[in-house]
C-alpha atoms as a PDB file:
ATOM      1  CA  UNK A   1       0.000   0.000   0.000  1.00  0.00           C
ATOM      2  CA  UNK A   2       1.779   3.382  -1.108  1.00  0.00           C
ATOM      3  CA  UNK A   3       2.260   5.876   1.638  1.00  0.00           C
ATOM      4  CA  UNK A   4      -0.287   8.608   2.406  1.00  0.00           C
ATOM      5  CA  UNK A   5      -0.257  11.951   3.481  1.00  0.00           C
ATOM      6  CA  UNK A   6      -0.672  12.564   7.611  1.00  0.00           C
ATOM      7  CA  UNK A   7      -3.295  15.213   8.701  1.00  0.00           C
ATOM      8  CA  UNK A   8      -0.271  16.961  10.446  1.00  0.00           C
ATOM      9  CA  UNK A   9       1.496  17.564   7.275  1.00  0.00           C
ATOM     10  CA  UNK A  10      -1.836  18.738   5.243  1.00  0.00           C
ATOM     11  CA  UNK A  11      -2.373  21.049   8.357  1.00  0.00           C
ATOM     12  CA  UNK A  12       1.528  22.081   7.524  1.00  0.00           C
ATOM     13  CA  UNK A  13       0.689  22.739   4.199  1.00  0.00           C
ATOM     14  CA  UNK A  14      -2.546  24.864   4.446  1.00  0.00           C
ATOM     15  CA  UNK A  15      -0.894  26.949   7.293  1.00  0.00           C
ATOM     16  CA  UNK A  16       1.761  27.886   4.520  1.00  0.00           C
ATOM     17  CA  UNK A  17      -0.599  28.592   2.080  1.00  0.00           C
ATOM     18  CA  UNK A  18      -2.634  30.606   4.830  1.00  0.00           C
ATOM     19  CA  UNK A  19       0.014  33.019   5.676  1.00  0.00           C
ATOM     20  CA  UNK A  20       2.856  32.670   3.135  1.00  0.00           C
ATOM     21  CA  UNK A  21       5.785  32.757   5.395  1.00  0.00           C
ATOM     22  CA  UNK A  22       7.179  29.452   6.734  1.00  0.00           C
ATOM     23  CA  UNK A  23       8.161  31.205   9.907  1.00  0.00           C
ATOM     24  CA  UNK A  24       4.611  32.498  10.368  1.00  0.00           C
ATOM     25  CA  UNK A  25       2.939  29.236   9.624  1.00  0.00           C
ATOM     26  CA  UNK A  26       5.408  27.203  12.365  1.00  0.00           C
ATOM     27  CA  UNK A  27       3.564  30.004  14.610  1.00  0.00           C
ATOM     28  CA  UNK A  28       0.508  29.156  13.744  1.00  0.00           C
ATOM     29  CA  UNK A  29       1.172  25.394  14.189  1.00  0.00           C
ATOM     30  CA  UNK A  30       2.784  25.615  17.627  1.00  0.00           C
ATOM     31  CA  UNK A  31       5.915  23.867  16.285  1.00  0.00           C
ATOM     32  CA  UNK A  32       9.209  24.979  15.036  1.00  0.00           C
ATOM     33  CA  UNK A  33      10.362  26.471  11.842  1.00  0.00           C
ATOM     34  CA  UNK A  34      12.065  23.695  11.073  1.00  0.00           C
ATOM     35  CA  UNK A  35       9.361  20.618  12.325  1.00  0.00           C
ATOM     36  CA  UNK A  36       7.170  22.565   9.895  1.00  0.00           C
ATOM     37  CA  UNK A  37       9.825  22.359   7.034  1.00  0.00           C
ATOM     38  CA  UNK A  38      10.525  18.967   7.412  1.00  0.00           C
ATOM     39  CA  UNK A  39       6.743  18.134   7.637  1.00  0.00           C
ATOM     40  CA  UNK A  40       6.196  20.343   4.034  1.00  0.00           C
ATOM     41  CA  UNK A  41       9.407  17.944   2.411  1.00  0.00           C
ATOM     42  CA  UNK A  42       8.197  14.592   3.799  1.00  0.00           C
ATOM     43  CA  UNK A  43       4.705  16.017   2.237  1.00  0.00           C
ATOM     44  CA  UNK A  44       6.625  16.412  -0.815  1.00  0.00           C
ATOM     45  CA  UNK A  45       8.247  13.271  -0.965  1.00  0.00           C
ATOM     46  CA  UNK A  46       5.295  11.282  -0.301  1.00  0.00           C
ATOM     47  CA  UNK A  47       3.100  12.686  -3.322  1.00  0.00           C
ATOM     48  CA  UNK A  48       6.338  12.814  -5.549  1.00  0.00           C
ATOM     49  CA  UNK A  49       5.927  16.310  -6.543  1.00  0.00           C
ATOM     50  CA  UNK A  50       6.990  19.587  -5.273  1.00  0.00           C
ATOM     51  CA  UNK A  51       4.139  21.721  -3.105  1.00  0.00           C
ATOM     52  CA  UNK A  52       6.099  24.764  -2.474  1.00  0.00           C
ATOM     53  CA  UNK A  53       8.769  27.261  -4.317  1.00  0.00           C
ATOM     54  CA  UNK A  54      10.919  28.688  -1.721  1.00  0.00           C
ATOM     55  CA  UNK A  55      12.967  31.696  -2.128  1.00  0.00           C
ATOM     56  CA  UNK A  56      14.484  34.132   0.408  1.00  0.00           C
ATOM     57  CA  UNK A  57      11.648  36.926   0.144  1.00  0.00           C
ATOM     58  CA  UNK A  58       8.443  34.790   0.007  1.00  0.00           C
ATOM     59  CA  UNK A  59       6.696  31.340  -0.472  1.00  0.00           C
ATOM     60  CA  UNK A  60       5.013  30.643  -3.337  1.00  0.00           C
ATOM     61  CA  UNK A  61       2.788  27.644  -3.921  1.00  0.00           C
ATOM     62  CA  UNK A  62       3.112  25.535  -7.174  1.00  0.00           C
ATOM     63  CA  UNK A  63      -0.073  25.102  -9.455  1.00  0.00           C
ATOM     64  CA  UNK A  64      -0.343  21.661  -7.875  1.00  0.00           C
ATOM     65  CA  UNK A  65       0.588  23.054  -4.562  1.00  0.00           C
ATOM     66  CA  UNK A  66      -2.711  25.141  -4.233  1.00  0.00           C
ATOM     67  CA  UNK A  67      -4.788  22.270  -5.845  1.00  0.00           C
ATOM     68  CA  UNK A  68      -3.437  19.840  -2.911  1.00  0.00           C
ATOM     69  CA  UNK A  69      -4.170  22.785  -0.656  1.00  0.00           C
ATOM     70  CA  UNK A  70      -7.612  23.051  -1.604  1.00  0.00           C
ATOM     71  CA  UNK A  71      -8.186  19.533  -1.314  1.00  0.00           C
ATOM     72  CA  UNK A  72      -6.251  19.400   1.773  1.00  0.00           C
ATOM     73  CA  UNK A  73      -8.441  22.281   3.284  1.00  0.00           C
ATOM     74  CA  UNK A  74     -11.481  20.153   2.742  1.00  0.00           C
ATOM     75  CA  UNK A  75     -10.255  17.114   4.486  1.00  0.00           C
ATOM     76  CA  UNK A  76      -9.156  19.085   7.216  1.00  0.00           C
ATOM     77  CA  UNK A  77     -12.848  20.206   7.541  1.00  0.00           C
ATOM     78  CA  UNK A  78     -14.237  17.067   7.678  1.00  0.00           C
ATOM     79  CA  UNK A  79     -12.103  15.463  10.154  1.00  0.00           C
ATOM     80  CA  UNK A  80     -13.046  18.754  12.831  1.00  0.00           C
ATOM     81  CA  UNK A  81     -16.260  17.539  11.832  1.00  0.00           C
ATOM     82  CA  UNK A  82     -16.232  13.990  12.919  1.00  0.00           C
ATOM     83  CA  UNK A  83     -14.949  15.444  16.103  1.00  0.00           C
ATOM     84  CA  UNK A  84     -17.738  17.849  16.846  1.00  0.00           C
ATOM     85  CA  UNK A  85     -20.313  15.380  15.998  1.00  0.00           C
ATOM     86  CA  UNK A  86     -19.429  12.656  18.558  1.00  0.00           C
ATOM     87  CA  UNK A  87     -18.896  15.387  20.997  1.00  0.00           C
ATOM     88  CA  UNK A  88     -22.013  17.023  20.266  1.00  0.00           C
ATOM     89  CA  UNK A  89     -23.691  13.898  20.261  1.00  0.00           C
ATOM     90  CA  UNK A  90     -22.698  12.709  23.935  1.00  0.00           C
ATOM     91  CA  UNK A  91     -24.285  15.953  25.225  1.00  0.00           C
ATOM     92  CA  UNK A  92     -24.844  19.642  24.085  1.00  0.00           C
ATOM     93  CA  UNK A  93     -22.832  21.989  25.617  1.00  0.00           C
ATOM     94  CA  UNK A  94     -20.124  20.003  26.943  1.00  0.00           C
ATOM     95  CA  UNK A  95     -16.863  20.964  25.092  1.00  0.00           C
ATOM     96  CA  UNK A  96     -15.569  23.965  22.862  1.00  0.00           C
ATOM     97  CA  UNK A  97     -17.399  25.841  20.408  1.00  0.00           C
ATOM     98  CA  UNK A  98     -15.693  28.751  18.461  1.00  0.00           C
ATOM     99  CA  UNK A  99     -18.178  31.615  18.177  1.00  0.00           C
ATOM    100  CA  UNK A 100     -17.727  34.964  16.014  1.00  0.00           C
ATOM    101  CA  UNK A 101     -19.608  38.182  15.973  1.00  0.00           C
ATOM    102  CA  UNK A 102     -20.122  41.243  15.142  1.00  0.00           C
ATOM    103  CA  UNK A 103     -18.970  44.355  16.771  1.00  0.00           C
ATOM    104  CA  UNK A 104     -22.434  46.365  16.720  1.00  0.00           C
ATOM    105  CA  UNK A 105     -23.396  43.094  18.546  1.00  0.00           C
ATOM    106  CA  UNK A 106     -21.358  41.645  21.168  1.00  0.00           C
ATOM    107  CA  UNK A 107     -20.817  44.446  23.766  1.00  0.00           C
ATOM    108  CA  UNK A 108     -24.912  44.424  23.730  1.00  0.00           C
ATOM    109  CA  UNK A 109     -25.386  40.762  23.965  1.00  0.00           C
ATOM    110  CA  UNK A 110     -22.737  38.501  25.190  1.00  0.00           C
ATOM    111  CA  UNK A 111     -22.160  40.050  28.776  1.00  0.00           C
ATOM    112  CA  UNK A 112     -25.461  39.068  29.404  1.00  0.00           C
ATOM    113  CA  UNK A 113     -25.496  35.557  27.558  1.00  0.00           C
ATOM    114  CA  UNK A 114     -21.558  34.432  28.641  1.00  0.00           C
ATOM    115  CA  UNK A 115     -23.362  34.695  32.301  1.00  0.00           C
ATOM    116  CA  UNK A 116     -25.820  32.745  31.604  1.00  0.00           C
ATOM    117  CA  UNK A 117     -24.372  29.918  29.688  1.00  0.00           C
ATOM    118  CA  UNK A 118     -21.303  29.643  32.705  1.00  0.00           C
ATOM    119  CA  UNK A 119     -24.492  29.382  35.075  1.00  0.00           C
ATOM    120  CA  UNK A 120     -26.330  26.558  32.843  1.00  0.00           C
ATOM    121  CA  UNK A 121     -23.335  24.949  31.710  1.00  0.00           C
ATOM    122  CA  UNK A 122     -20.524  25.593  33.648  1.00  0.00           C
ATOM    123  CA  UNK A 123     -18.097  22.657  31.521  1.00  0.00           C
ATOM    124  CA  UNK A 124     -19.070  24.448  28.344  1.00  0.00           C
ATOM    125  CA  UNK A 125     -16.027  26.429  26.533  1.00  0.00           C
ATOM    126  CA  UNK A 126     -17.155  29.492  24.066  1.00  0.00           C
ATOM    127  CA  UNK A 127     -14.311  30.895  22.149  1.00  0.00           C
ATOM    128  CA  UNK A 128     -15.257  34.668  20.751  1.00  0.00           C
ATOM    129  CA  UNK A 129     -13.745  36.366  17.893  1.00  0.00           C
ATOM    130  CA  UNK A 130     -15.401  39.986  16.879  1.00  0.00           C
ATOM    131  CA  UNK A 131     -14.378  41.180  13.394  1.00  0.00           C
ATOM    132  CA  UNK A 132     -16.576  42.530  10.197  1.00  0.00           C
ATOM    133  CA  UNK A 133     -19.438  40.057   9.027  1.00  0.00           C
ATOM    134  CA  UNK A 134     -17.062  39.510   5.605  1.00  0.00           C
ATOM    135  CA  UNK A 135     -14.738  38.622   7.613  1.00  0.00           C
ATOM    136  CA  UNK A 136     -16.009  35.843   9.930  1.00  0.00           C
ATOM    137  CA  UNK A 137     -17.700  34.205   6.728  1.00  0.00           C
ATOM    138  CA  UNK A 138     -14.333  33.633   5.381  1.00  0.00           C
ATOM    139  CA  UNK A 139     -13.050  32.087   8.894  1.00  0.00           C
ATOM    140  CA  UNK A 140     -16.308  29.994   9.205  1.00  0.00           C
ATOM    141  CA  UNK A 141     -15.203  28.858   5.306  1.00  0.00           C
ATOM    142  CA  UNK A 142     -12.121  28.037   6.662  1.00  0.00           C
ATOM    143  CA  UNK A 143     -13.171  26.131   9.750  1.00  0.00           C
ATOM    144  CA  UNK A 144     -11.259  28.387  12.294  1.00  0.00           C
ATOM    145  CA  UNK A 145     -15.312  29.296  13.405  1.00  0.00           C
ATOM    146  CA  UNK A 146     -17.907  27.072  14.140  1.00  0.00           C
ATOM    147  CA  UNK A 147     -20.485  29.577  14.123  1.00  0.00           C
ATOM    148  CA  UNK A 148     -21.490  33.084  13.286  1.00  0.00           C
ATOM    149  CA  UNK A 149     -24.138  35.505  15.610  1.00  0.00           C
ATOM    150  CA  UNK A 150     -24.621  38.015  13.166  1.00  0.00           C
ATOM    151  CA  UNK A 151     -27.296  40.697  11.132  1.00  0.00           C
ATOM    152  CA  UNK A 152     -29.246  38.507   8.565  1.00  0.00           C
ATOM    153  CA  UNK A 153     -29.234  38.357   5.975  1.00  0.00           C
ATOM    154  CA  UNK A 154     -25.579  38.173   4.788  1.00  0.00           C
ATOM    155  CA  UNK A 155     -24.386  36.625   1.329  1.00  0.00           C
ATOM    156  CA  UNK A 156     -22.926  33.428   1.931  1.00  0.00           C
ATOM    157  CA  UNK A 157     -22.388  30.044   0.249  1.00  0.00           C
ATOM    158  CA  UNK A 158     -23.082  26.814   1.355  1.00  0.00           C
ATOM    159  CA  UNK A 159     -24.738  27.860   5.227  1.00  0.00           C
ATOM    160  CA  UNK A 160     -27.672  27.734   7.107  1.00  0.00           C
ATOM    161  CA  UNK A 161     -28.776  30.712   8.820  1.00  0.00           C
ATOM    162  CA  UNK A 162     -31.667  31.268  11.926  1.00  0.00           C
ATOM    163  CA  UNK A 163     -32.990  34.233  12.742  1.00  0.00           C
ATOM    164  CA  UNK A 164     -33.647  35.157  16.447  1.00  0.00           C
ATOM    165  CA  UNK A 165     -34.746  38.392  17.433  1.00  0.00           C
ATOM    166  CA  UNK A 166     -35.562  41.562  15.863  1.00  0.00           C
ATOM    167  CA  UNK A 167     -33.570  44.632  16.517  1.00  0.00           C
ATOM    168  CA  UNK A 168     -35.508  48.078  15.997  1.00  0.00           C
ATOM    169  CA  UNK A 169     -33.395  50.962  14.771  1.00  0.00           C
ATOM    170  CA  UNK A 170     -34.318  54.230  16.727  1.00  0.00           C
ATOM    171  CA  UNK A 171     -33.769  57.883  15.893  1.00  0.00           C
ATOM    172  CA  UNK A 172     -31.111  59.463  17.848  1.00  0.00           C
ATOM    173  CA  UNK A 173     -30.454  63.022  17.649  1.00  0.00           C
ATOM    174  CA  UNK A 174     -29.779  66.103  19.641  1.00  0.00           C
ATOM    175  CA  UNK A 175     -32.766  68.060  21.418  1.00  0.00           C
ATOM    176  CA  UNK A 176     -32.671  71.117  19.380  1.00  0.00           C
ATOM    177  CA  UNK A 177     -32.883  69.264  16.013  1.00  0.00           C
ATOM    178  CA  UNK A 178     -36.364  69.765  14.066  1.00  0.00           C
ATOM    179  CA  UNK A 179     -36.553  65.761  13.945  1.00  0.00           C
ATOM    180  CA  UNK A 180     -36.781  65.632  17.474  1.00  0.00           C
ATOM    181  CA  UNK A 181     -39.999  67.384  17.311  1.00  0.00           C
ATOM    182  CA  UNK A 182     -41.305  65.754  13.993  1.00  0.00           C
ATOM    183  CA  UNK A 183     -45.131  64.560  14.420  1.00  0.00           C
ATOM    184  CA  UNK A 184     -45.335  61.312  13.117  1.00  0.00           C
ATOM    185  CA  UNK A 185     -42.097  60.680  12.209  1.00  0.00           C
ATOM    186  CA  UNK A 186     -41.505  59.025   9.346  1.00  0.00           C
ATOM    187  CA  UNK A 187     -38.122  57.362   7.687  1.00  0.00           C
ATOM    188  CA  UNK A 188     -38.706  59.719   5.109  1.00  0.00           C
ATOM    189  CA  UNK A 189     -37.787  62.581   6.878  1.00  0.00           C
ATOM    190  CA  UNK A 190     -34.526  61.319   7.050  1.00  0.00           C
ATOM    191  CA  UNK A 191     -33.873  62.182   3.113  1.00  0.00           C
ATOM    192  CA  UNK A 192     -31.560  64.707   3.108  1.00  0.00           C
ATOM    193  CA  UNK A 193     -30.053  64.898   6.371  1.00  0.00           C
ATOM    194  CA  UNK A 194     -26.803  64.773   7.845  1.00  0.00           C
ATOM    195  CA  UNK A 195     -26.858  60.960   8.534  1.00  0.00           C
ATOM    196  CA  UNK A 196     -23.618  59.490  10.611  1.00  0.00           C
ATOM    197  CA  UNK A 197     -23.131  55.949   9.899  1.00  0.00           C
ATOM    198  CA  UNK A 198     -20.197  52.953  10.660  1.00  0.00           C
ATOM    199  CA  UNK A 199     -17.818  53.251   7.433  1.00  0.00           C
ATOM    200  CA  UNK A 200     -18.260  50.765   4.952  1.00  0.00           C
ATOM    201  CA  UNK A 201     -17.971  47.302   5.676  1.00  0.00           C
ATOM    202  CA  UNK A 202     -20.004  47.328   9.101  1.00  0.00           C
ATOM    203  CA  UNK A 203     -23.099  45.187   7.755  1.00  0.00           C
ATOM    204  CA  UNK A 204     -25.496  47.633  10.766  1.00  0.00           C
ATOM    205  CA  UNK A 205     -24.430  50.693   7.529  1.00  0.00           C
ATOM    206  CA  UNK A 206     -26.475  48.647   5.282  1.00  0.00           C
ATOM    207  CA  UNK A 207     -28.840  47.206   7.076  1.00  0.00           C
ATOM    208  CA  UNK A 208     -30.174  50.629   8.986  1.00  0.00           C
ATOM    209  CA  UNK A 209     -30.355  52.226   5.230  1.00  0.00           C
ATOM    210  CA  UNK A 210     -32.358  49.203   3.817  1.00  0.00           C
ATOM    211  CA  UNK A 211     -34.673  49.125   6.964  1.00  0.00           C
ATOM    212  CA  UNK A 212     -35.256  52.850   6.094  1.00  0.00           C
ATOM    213  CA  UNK A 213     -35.589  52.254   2.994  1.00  0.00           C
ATOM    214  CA  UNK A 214     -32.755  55.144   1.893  1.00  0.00           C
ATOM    215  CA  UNK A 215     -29.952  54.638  -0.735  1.00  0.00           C
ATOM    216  CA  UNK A 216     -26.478  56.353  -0.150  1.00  0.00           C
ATOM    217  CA  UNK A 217     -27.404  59.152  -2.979  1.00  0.00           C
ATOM    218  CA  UNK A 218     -30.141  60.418  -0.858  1.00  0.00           C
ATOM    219  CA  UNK A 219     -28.665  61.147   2.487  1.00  0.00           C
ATOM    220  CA  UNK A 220     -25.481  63.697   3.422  1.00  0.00           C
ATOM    221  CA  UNK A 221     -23.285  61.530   5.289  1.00  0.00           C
ATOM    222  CA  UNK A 222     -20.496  64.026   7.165  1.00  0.00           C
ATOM    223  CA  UNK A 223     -18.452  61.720   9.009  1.00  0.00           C
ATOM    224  CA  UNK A 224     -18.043  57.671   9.004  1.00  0.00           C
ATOM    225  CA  UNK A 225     -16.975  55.957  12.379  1.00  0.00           C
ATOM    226  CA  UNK A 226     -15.894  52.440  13.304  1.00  0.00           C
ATOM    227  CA  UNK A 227     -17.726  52.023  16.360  1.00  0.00           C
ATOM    228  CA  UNK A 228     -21.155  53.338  17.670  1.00  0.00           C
ATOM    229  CA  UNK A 229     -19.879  54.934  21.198  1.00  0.00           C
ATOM    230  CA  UNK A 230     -17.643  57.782  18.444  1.00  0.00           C
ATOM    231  CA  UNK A 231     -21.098  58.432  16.278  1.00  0.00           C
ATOM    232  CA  UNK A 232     -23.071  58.865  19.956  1.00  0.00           C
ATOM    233  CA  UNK A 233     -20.412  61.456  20.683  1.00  0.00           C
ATOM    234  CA  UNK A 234     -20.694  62.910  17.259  1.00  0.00           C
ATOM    235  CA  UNK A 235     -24.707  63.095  17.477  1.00  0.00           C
ATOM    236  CA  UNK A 236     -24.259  64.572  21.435  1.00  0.00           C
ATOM    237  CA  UNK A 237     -21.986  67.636  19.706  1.00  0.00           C
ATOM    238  CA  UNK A 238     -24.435  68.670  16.867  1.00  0.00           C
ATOM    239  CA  UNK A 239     -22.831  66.905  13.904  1.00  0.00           C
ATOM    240  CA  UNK A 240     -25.664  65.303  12.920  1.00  0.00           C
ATOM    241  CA  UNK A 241     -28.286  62.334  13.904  1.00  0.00           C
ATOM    242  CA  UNK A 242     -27.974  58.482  13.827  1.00  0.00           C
ATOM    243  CA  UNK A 243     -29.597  55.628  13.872  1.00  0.00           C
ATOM    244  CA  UNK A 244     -28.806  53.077  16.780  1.00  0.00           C
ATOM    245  CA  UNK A 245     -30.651  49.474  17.618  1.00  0.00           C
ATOM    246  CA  UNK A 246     -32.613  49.243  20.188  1.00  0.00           C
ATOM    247  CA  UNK A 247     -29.855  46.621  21.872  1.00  0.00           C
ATOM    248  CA  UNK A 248     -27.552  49.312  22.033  1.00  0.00           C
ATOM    249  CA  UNK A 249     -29.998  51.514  23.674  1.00  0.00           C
ATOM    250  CA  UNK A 250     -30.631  48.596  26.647  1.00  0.00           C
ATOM    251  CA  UNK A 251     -26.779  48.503  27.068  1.00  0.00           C
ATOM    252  CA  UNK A 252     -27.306  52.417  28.426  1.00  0.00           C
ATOM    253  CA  UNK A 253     -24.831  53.488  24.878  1.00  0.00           C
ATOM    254  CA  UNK A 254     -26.427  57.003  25.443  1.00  0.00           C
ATOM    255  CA  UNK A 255     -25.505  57.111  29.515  1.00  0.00           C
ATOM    256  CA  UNK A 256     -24.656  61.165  30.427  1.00  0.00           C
ATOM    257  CA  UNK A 257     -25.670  62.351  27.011  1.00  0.00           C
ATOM    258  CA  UNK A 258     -28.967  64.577  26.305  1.00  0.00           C
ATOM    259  CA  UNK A 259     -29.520  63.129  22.870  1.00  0.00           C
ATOM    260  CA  UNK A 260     -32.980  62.500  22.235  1.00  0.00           C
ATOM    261  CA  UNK A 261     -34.487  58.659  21.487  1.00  0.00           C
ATOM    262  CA  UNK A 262     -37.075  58.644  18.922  1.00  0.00           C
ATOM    263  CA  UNK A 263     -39.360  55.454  17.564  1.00  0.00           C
ATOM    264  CA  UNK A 264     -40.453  55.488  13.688  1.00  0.00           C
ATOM    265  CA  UNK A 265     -44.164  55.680  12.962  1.00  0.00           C
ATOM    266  CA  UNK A 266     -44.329  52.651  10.932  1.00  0.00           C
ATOM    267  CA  UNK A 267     -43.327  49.004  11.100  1.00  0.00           C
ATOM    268  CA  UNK A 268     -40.542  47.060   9.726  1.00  0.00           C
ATOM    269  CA  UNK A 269     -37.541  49.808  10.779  1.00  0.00           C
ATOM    270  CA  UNK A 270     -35.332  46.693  12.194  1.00  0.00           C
ATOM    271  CA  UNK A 271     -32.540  44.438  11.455  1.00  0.00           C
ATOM    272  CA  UNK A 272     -32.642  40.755  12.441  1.00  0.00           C
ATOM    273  CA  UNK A 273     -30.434  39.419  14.349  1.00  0.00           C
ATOM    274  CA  UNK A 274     -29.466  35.743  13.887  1.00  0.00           C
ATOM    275  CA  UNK A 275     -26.968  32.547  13.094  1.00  0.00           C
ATOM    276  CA  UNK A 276     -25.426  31.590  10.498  1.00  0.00           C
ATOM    277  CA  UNK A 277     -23.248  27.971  10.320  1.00  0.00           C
ATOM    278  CA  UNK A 278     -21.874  25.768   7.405  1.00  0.00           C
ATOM    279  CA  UNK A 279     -24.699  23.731   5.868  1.00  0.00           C
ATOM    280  CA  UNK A 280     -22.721  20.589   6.065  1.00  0.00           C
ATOM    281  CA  UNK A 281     -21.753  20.710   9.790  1.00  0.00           C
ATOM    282  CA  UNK A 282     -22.843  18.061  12.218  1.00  0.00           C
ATOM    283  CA  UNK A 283     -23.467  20.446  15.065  1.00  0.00           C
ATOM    284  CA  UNK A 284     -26.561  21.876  13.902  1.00  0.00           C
ATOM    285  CA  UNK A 285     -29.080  20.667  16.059  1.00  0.00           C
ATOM    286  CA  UNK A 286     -26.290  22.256  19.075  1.00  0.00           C
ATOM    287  CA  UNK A 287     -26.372  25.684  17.073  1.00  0.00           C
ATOM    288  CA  UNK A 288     -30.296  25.844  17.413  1.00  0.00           C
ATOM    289  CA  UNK A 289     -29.866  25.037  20.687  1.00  0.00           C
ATOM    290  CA  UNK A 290     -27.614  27.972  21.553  1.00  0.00           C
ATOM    291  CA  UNK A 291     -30.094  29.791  19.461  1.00  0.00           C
ATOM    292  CA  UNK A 292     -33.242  29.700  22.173  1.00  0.00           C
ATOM    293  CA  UNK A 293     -30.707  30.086  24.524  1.00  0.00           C
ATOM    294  CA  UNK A 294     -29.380  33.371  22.931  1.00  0.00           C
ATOM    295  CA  UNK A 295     -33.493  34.263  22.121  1.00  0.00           C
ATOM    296  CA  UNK A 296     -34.403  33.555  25.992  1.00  0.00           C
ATOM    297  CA  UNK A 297     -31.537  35.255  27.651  1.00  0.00           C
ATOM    298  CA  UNK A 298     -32.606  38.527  25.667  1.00  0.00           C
ATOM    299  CA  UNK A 299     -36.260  38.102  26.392  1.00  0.00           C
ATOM    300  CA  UNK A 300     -35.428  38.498  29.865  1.00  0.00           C
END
């Protein structure tokens, strides 16, 4: 029987690929520069072709190189997966699960929901990482996530997504502003006015327009922030008005600030909030799980 390739060295391999830098990729791996060389040339010289062109400035992969990585990738995937399902299947909750989300979400949710999950199940593990929506697709993609608690919906391949809940986006804007007084208010008013919103790439951007049912064109948008606490201080010194979910509202985002809190006069002016997993993993019926936990502890 001719010899086969060991997960270690396809892990090797895709950590190369990953960030192009041998040194990096030993990093990565929690092994030496060296273990991780080795492990590329005995990957080599088990296929009988060459993976990798090294050079002194950068690693390049050969056009069989990132064919073996792809394929590689995908085995690598579907051993973590054998793994999760026979731990998920002895019992829910009991081992690690690697959650992301997103920044206009997790300072207004998971305080609330990391207490409650160490309450209900103290052996349960929840790793957190909190980038851009874009960005944790590509991770869960990858398998580095197991699961994404995100604003739906999101373009993505290949997933399964739940909603949850439904977060309302309120006016916020400073007392003496002629919206503060507007009788009803409507998401037309909003045409027109000096809007602050996250920069581009924050999904809440283009989910607060769509809920409003504005396109870029039609509002004057003076200054673009990367987190909601520098548009609250914007809003608080006359720059303009916002609009923040109601989540962020709860978490007291506004605390020793006069800015005024309005509701829209008609329905639908929400995002929803939900997860999103690959299609394919075993762990689904443990997602859903985590999702009427998630539902519950906010309904409280």
């Amino acid at each position: 029987m001719s010899r086969q390739p060991t997960l270690k060295q396809l892990r090797y391999l895709s950590a190369v690929a990953e960030h192009g830098h041998f040194g990096h990729a030993a990093r990565a791996c929690h092994v030496s520069q060296s273990t991780l060389s080795a492990g590329i040339a005995e990957l080599e010289d088990t296929l009988g072709a060459p993976l990798v062109e090294r050079s002194n400035r950068q690693v390049l992969l050969t056009v069989l190189g990132e064919d073996v990585v792809a394929r590689a990738n995908n085995v690598l995937l579907a051993v973590e997966d054998i793994v999760a399902s026979c731990r998920a299947a002895a019992e829910p909750f009991a081992g690690a699960m690697r959650l992301g989300v997103i920044p206009t979400i997790a300072p207004f949710i998971l305080p609330a929901l990391l207490r409650e999950l160490r309450e209900t199940y103290p052996e349960f593990r929840l790793f957190i990482r909190e980038d851009l929506s874009e960005h944790l697709v590509e991770a869960l993609n990858r398998g580095e996530l197991d699961v994404l608690l995100l604003a739906l919906p999101f373009p993505a391949q290949g997933v399964e997504e739940r909603a949850l809940l439904a977060d309302e986006f309120l006016l916020a804007c400073p007392a003496s502003h002629p919206l503060a007084r507007a009788r009803p208010l409507k998401t037309a008013a909003l045409r027109g006015a000096d809007l602050l919103l996250l920069e581009d790439g924050h999904c809440l951007r283009e989910h607060a327009l769509e809920a409003c049912k504005l396109r870029d064109a039609e509002v004057s948008v003076p200054y673009q922030a990367t987190s909601l606490n520098t548009i609250v201080q914007m809003v608080a010194n006359g720059i303009g008005v916002t609009l923040l979910p109601r989540m962020a509202l709860e978490a007291n985002l506004l605390a020793s600030t006069d800015i005024v809190v309005r509701a829209f006069d008609e329905a639908g002016v929400e995002r929803q909030i939900g997860l999103l997993w690959r299609r394919k993993s075993p762990r689904q019926a443990e997602f859903r799980l985590l999702g009427d936990f998630i539902a519950a502890t906010q309904a409280r």
